[in-house]
CSV table of C-alpha atoms in Angstrom, one decimal:
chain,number,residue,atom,x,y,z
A,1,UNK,CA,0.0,0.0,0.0
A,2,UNK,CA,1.5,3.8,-0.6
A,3,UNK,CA,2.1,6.1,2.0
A,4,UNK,CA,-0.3,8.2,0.5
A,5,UNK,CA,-2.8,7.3,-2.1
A,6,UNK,CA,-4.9,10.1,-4.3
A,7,UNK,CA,-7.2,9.2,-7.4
A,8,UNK,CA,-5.6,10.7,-10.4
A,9,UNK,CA,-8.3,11.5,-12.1
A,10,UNK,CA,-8.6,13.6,-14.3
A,11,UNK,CA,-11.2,15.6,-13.0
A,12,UNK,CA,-13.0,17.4,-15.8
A,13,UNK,CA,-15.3,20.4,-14.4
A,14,UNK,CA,-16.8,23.7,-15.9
A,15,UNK,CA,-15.7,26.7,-14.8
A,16,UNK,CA,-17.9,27.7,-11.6
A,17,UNK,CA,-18.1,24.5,-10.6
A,18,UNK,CA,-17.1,23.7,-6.7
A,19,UNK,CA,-14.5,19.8,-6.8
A,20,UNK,CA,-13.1,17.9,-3.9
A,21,UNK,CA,-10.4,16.1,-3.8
A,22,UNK,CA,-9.5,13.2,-1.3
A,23,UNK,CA,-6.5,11.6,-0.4
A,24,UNK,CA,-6.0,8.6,2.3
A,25,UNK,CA,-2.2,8.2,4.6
A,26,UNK,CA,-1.2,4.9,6.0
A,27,UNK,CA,1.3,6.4,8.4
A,28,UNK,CA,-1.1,7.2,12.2
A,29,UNK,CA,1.7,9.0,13.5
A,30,UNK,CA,1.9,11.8,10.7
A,31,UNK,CA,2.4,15.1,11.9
A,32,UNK,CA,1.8,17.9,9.0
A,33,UNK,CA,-0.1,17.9,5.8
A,34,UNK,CA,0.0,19.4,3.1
A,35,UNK,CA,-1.6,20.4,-0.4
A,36,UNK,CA,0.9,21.2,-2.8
A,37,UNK,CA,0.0,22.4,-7.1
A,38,UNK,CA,2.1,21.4,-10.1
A,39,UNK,CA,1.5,23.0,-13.1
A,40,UNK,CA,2.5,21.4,-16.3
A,41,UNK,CA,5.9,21.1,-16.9
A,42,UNK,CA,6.2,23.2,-13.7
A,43,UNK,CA,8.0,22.6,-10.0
A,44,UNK,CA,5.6,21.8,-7.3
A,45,UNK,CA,4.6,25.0,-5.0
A,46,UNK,CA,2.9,24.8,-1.6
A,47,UNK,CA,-0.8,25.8,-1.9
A,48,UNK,CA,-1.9,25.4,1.8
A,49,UNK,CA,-1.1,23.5,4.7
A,50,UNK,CA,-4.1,21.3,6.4
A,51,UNK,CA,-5.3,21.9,10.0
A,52,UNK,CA,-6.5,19.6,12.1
A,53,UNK,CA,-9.5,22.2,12.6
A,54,UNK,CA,-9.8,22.7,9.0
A,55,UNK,CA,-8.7,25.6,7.0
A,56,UNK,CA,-9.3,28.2,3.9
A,57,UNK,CA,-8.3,30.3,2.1
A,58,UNK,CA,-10.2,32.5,-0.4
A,59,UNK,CA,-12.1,29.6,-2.5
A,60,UNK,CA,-9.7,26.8,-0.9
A,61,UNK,CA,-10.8,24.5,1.6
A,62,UNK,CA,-8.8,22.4,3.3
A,63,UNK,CA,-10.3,19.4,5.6
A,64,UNK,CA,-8.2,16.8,8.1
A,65,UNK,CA,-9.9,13.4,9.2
A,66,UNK,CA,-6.9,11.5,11.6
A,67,UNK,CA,-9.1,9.2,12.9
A,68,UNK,CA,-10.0,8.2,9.3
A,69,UNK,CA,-6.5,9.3,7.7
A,70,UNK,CA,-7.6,11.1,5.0
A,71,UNK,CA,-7.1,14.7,4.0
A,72,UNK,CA,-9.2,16.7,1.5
A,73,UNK,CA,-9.6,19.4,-0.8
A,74,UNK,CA,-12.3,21.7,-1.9
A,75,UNK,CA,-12.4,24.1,-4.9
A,76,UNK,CA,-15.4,26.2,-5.0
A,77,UNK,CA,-16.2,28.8,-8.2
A,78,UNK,CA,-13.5,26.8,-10.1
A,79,UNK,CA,-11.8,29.4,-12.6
A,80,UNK,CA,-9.8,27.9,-15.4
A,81,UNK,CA,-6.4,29.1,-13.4
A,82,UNK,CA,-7.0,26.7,-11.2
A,83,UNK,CA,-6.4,23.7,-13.8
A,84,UNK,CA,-3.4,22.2,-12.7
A,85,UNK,CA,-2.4,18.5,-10.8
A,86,UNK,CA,-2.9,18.9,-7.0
A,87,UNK,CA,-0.4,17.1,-5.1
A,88,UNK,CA,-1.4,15.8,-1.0
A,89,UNK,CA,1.6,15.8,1.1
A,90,UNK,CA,2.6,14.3,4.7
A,91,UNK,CA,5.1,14.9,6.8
A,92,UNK,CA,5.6,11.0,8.0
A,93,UNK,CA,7.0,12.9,12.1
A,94,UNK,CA,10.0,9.8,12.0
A,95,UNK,CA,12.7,12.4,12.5
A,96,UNK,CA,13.8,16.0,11.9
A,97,UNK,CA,14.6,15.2,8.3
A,98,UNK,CA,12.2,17.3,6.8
A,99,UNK,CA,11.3,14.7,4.8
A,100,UNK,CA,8.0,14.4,3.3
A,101,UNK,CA,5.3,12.1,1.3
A,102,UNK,CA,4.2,13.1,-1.9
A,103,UNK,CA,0.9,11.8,-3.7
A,104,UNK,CA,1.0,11.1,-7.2
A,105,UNK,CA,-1.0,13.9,-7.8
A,106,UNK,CA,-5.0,14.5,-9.1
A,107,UNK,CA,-5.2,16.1,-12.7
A,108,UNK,CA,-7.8,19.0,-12.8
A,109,UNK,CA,-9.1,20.7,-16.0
A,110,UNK,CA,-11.3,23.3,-15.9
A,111,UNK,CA,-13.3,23.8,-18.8
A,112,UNK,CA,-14.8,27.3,-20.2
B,1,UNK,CA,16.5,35.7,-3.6
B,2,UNK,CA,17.0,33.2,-6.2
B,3,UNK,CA,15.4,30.5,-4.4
B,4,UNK,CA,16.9,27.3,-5.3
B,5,UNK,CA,18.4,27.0,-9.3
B,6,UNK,CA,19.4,23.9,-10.9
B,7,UNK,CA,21.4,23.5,-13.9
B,8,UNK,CA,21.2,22.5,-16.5
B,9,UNK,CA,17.4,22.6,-17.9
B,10,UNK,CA,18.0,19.7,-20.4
B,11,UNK,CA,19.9,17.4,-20.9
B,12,UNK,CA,20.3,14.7,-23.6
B,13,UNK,CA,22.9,11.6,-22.7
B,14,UNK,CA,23.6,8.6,-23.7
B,15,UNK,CA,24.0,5.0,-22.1
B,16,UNK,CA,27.1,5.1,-20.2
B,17,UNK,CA,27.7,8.5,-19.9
B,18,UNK,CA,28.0,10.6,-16.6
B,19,UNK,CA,27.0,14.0,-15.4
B,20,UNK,CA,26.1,15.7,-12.5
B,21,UNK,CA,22.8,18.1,-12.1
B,22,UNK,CA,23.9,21.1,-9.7
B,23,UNK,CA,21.3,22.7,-7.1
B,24,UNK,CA,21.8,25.7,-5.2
B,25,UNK,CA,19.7,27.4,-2.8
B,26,UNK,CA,19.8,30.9,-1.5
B,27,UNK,CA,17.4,30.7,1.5
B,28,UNK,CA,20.2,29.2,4.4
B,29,UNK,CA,17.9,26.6,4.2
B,30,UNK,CA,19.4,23.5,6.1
B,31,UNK,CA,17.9,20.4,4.6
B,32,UNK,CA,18.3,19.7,0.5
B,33,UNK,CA,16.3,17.1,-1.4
B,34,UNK,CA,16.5,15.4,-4.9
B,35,UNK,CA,13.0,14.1,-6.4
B,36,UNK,CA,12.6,12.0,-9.7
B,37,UNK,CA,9.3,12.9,-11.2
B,38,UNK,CA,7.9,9.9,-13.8
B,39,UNK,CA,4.6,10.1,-15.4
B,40,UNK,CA,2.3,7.9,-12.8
B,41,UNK,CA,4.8,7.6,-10.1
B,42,UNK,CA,4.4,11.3,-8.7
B,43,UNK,CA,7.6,12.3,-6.6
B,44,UNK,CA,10.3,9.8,-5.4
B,45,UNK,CA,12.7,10.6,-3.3
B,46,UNK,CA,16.4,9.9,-4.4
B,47,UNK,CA,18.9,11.2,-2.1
B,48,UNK,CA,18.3,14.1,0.5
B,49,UNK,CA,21.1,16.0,3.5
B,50,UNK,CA,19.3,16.8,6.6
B,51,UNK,CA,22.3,19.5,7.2
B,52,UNK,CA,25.7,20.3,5.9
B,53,UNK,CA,27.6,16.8,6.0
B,54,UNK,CA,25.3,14.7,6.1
B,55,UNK,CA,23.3,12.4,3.4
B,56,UNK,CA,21.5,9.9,3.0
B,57,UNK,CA,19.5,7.3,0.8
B,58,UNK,CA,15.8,7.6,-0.2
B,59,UNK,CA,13.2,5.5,-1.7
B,60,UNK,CA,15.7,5.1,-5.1
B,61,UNK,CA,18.6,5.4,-4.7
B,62,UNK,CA,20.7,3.3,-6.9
B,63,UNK,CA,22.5,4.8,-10.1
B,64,UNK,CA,23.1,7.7,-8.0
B,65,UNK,CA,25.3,9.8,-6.1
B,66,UNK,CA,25.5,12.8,-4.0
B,67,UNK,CA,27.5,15.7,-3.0
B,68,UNK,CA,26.2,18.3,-0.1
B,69,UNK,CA,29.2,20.4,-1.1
B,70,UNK,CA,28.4,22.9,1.3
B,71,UNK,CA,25.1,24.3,3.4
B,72,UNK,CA,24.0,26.1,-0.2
B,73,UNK,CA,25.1,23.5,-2.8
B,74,UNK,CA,23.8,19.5,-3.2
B,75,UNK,CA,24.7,18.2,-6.0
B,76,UNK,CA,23.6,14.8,-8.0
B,77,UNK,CA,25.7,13.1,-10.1
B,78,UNK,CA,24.8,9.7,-12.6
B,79,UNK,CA,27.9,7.6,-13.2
B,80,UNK,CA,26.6,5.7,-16.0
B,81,UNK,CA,23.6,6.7,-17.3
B,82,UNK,CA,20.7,4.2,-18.1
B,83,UNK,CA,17.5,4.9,-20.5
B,84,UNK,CA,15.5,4.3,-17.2
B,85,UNK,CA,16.9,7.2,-15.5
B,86,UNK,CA,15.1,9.7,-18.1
B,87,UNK,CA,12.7,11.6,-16.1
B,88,UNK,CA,12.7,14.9,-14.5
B,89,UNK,CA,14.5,16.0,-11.9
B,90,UNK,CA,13.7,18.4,-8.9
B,91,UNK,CA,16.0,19.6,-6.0
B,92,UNK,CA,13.8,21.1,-3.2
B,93,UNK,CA,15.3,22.5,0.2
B,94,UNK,CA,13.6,23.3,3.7
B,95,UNK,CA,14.2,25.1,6.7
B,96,UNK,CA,13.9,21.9,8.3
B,97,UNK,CA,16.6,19.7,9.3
B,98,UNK,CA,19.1,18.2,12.0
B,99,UNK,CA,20.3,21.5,12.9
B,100,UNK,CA,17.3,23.4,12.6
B,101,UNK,CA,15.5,24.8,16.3
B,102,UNK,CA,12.9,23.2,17.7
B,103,UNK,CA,9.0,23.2,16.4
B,104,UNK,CA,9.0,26.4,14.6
B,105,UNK,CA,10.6,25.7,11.3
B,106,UNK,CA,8.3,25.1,8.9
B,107,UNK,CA,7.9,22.0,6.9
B,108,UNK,CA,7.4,23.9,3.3
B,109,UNK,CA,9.8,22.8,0.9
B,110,UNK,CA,11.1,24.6,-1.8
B,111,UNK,CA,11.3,23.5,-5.3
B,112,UNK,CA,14.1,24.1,-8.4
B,113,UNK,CA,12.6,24.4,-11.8
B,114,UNK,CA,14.1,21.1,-12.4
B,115,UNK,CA,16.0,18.9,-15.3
B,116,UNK,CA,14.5,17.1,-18.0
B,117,UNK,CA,17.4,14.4,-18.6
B,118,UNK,CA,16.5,11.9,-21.5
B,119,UNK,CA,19.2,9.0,-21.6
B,120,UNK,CA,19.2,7.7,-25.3
């Protein structure tokens, strides 16, 4: 099983549209998460970290489950900017590496 | 700030051949990272340095080597190139590390625009 699984999608939506993403961890004793965006042919960049008590920002929100290990992502009012792959991201808490997880990543297109 | 830089862009080698890709970073960050990024596979970790000095092996390893020549510069080097090590490349960096304080640092890291190496 991966450390962190995500459906790949793609997820085709018209702009307006609200689209959640899900992604499950293995590890219990993760300490951070993360949602990270990749656009094509681009380097990853941080979009928001994840909160136990749930966060936003502007049309992002971002949802943690531990007991259920899985972290989520809502895109409401989807705007064609916002197609991109979305990477979910743990921190696994072994050490002070600064090591983290990444998810293979869920395609999003955004259609006019 | 730069942010972290690799070189070069491309590359195009051939079976056998050897080269190192170069990352620097400009934010006294204390832990570097290289990623491998295939089509499917999302991120793998190669090799990363927790602080100046120190390496070590992540989830694939083999086929490479590394070089933390100093706190700003981690470099990765292919002795003998194989056709399955085409793929892009990412170096990343965090203020996280071995020698980094307590709880505050934060996790984020920071990624290179990366190398697109095709091994022919």
């Amino acid at each position: 099983r991966k450390e962190v699984e995500q459906d790949p999608g793609p997820f085709n939506v018209p702009e307006g549209a609200t689209v959640a993403f899900n992604c499950t961890y293995s590890n219990s004793a993760s300490q951070s998460f993360f949602w990270y965006r990749q656009d094509c042919r681009k380097e990853p960049k941080l979009l928001m970290s994840v909160y136990s008590s749930g966060n936003e920002d502007g049309r992002f929100t971002a949802q943690l489950n531990r007991a259920s290990q899985y972290i989520s992502l809502l895109i409401r009012d989807s705007k064609l900017s916002d197609s991109a792959t979305y990477l979910c991201v743990v921190n696994p808490g072994s050490s002070n590496t600064g090591k983290l997880i990444f998810g293979q990543g869920t395609t999003l297109q955004v259609k006019p | 700030n730069a942010g972290v830089t690799q070189t070069p862009k491309f590359q195009v080698l051939k079976t056998g051949q050897s080269m190192t890709l170069q990352c620097a970073q400009d934010m006294n960050h204390n832990s570097m990272y290289w990623y491998r990024q295939d089509p499917g596979m999302g991120l793998r970790l190669i090799y990363y340095s927790a602080s100046e000095g120190t390496t070590d092996k992540g989830e694939v390893p083999n086929g490479y080597n590394v070089s933390r020549l100093n706190k700003r510069e981690f470099s990765l080097r292919l002795e003998s190139a194989a056709p399955s090590q085409t793929s892009v490349y990412f170096c990343a960096s965090t203020m996280r590390g071995l020698l980094a304080r307590g709880g505050s640092s934060s996790y984020e890291q920071y990624f290179g625009p990366g190398t697109r190496l095709t091994v022919t």
